[in-house]
Each structure stands twice: as C-alpha cells, then as structure tokens.
JSON list of C-alpha atoms in Angstrom, two decimals:
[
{"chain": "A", "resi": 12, "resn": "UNK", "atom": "CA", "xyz": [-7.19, 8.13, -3.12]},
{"chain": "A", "resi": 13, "resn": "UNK", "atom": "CA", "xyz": [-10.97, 9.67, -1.62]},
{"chain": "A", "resi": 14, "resn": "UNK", "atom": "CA", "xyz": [-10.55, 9.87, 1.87]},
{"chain": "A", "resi": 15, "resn": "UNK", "atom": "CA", "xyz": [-13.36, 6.71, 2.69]},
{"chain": "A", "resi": 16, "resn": "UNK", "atom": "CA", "xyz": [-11.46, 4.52, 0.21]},
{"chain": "A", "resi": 17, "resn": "UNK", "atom": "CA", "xyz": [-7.90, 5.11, 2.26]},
{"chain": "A", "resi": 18, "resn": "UNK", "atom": "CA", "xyz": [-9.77, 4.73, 5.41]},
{"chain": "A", "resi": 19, "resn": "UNK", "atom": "CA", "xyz": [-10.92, 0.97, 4.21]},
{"chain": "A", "resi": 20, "resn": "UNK", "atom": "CA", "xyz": [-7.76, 0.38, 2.53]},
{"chain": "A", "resi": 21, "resn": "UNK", "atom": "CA", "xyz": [-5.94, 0.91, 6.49]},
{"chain": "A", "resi": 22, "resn": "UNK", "atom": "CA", "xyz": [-8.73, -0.67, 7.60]},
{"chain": "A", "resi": 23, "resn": "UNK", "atom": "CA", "xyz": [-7.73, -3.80, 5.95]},
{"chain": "A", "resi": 24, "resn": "UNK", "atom": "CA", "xyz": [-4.23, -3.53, 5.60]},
{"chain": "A", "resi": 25, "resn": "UNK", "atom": "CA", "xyz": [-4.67, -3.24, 9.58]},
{"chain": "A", "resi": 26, "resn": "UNK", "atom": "CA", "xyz": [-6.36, -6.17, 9.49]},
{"chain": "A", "resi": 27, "resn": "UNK", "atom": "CA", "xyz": [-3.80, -8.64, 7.81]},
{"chain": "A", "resi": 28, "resn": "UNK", "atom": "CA", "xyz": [-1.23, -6.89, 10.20]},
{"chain": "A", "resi": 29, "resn": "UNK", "atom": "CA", "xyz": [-2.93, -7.65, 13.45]},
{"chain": "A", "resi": 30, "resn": "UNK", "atom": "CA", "xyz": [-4.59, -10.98, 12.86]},
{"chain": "A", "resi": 31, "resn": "UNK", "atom": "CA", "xyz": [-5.23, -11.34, 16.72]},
{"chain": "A", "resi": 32, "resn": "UNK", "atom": "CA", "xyz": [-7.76, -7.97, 15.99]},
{"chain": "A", "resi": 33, "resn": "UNK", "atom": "CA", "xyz": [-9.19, -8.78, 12.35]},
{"chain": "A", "resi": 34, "resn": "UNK", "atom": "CA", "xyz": [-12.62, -9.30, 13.79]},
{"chain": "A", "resi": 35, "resn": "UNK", "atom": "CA", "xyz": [-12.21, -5.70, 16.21]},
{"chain": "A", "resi": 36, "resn": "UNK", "atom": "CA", "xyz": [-11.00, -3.53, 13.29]},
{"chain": "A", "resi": 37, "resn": "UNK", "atom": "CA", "xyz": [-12.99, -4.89, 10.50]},
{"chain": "A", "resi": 38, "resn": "UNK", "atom": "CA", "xyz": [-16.52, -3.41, 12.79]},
{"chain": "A", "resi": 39, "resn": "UNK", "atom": "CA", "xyz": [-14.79, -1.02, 14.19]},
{"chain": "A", "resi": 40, "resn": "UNK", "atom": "CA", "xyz": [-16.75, 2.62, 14.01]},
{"chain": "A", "resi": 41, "resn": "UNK", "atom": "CA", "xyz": [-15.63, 5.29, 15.77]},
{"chain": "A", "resi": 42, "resn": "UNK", "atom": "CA", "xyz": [-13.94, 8.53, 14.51]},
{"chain": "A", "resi": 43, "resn": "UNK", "atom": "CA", "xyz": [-10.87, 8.03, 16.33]},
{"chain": "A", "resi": 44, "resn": "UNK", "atom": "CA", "xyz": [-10.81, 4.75, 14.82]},
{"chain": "A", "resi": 45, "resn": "UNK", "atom": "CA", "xyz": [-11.48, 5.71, 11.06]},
{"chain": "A", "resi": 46, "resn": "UNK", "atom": "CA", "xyz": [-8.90, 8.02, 11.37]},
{"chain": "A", "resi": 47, "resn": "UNK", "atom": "CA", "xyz": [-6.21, 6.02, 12.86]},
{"chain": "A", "resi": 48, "resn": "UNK", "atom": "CA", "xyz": [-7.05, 3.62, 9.81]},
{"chain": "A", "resi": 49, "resn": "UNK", "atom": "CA", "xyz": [-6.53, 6.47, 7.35]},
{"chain": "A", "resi": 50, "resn": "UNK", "atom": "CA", "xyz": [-3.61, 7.47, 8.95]},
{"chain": "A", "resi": 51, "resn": "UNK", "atom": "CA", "xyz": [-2.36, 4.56, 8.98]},
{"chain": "A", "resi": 52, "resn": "UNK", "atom": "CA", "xyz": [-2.58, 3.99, 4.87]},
{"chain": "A", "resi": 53, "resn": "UNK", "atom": "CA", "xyz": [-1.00, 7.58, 4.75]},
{"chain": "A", "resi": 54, "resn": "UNK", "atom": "CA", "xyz": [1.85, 6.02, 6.48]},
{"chain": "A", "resi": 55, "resn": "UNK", "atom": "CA", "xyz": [2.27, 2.93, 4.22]},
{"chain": "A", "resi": 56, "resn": "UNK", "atom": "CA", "xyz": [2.07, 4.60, 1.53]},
{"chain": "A", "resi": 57, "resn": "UNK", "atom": "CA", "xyz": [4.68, 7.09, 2.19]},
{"chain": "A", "resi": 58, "resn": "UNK", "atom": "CA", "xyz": [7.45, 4.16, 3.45]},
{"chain": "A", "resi": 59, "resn": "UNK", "atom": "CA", "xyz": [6.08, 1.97, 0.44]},
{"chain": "A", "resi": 60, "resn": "UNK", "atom": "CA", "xyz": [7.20, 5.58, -1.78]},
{"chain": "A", "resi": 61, "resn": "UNK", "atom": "CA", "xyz": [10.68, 5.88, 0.14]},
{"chain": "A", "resi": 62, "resn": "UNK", "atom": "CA", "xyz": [11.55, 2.28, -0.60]},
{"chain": "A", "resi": 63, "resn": "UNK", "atom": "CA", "xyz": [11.81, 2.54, -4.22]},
{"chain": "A", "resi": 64, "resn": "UNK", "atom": "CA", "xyz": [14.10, 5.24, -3.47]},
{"chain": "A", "resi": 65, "resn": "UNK", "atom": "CA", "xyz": [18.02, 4.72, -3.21]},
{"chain": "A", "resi": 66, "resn": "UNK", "atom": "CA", "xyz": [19.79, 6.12, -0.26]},
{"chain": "A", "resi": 67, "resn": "UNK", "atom": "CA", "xyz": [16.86, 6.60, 1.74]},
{"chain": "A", "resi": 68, "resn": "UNK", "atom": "CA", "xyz": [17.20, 3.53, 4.54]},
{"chain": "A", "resi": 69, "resn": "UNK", "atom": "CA", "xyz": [17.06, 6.58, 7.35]},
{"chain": "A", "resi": 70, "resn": "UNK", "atom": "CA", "xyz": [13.57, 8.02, 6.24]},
{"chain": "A", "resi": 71, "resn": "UNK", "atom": "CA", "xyz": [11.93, 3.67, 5.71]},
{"chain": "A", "resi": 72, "resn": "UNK", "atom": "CA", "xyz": [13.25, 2.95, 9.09]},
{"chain": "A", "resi": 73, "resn": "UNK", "atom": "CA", "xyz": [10.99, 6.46, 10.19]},
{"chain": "A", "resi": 74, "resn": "UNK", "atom": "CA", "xyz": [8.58, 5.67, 8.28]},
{"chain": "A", "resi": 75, "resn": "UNK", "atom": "CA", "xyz": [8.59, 1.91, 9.54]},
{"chain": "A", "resi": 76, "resn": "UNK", "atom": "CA", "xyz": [8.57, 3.32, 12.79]},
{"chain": "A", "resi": 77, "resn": "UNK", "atom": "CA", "xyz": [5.49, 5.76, 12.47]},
{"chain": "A", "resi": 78, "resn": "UNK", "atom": "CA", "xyz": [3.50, 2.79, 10.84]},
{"chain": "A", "resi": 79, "resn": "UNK", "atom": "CA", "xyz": [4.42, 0.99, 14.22]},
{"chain": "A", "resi": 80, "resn": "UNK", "atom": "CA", "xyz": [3.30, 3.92, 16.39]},
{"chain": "A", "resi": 81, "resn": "UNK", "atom": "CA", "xyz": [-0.19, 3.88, 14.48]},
{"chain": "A", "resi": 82, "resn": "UNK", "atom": "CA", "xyz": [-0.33, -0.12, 14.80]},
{"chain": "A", "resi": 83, "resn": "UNK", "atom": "CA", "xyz": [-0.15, 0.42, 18.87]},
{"chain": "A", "resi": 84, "resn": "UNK", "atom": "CA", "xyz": [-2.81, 3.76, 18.60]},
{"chain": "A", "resi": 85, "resn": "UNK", "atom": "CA", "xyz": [-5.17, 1.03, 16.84]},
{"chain": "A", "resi": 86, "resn": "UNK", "atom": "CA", "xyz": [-4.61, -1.80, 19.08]},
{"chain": "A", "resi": 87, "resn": "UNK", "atom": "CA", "xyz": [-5.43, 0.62, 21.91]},
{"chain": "A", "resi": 88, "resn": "UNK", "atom": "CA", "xyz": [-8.35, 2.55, 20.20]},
{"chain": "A", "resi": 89, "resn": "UNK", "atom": "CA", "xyz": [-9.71, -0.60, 19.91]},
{"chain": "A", "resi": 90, "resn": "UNK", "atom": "CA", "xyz": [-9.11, -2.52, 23.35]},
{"chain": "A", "resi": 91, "resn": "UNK", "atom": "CA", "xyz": [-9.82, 0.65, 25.61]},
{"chain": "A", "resi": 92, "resn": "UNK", "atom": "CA", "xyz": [-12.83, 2.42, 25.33]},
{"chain": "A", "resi": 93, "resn": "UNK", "atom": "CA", "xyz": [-11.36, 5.10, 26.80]},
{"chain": "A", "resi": 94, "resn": "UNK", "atom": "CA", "xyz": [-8.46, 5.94, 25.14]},
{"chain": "A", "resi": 95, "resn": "UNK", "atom": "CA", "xyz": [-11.13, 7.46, 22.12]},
{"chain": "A", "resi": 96, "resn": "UNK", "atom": "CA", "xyz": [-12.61, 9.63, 25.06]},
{"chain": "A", "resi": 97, "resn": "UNK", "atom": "CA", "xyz": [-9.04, 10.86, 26.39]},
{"chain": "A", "resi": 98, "resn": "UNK", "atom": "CA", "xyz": [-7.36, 12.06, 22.71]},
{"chain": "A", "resi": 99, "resn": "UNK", "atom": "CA", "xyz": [-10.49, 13.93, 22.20]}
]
C-alpha cells in the first residue's frame, strides 16, 4: 500500500476508533500527525496478519498493545499543540 493511501486508511480507521475525535483527525495536517496515522495502519495491519496465525496470542496481545500506544500518541498529537513541537 503507497505510503498516502496507508496514511488515509489510519486516518480513518482512527476515526471509527475514536468517535469523540472523528471531526479532529479527519482535518488533521501536520507531519507528526500523518505519520502517527500511517503508523498506526502499519500496526493494524501487522496484528490483523498475526491473528490468522495459530499460536500466536503473545505477539496480537503486542500488537494490540502498540495499536493502543499509537491511539494515545494521536489523541495527544491532536489535543496538544505542543506535543508535535516536543517529539520533533
């Protein structure tokens, strides 16, 4: 997937997971934004691979928790200005 379309495709998989932000993330701009979305769909992806797996419940509940990690990044990306400024 072309790094733009996996940055949309966080972007709005964000958005359906944090309801209480859909209107934040969907005009949301900045690089540290973009590439927490794109991270984000990295990390989906990869738990979404590992659950089709068998015997691989230790690496989903990683991967569930890296996907949770990113969620908080966003939610403060997005709510404080200067958290871009200060992971610069």
């Amino acid at each position: 997937m072309a790094r733009s379309n996996r940055r949309e495709a966080g972007r709005r998989r964000l958005a359906m997971r944090l309801p209480q932000m859909r209107k934040l993330i969907m005009a949301a701009c900045e690089p540290l934004q973009l590439e927490l979305f794109e991270a984000y769909q990295m990390a989906v992806e990869a738990r979404d691979t590992l659950r089709g797996q068998p015997f691989n419940s230790k690496l989903v509940r990683e991967s569930d928790e890296t996907c949770f990690e990113i969620e908080q990044h966003v939610i403060r990306a997005i709510q404080e200005p200067s958290f871009a400024q200060r992971t610069r």
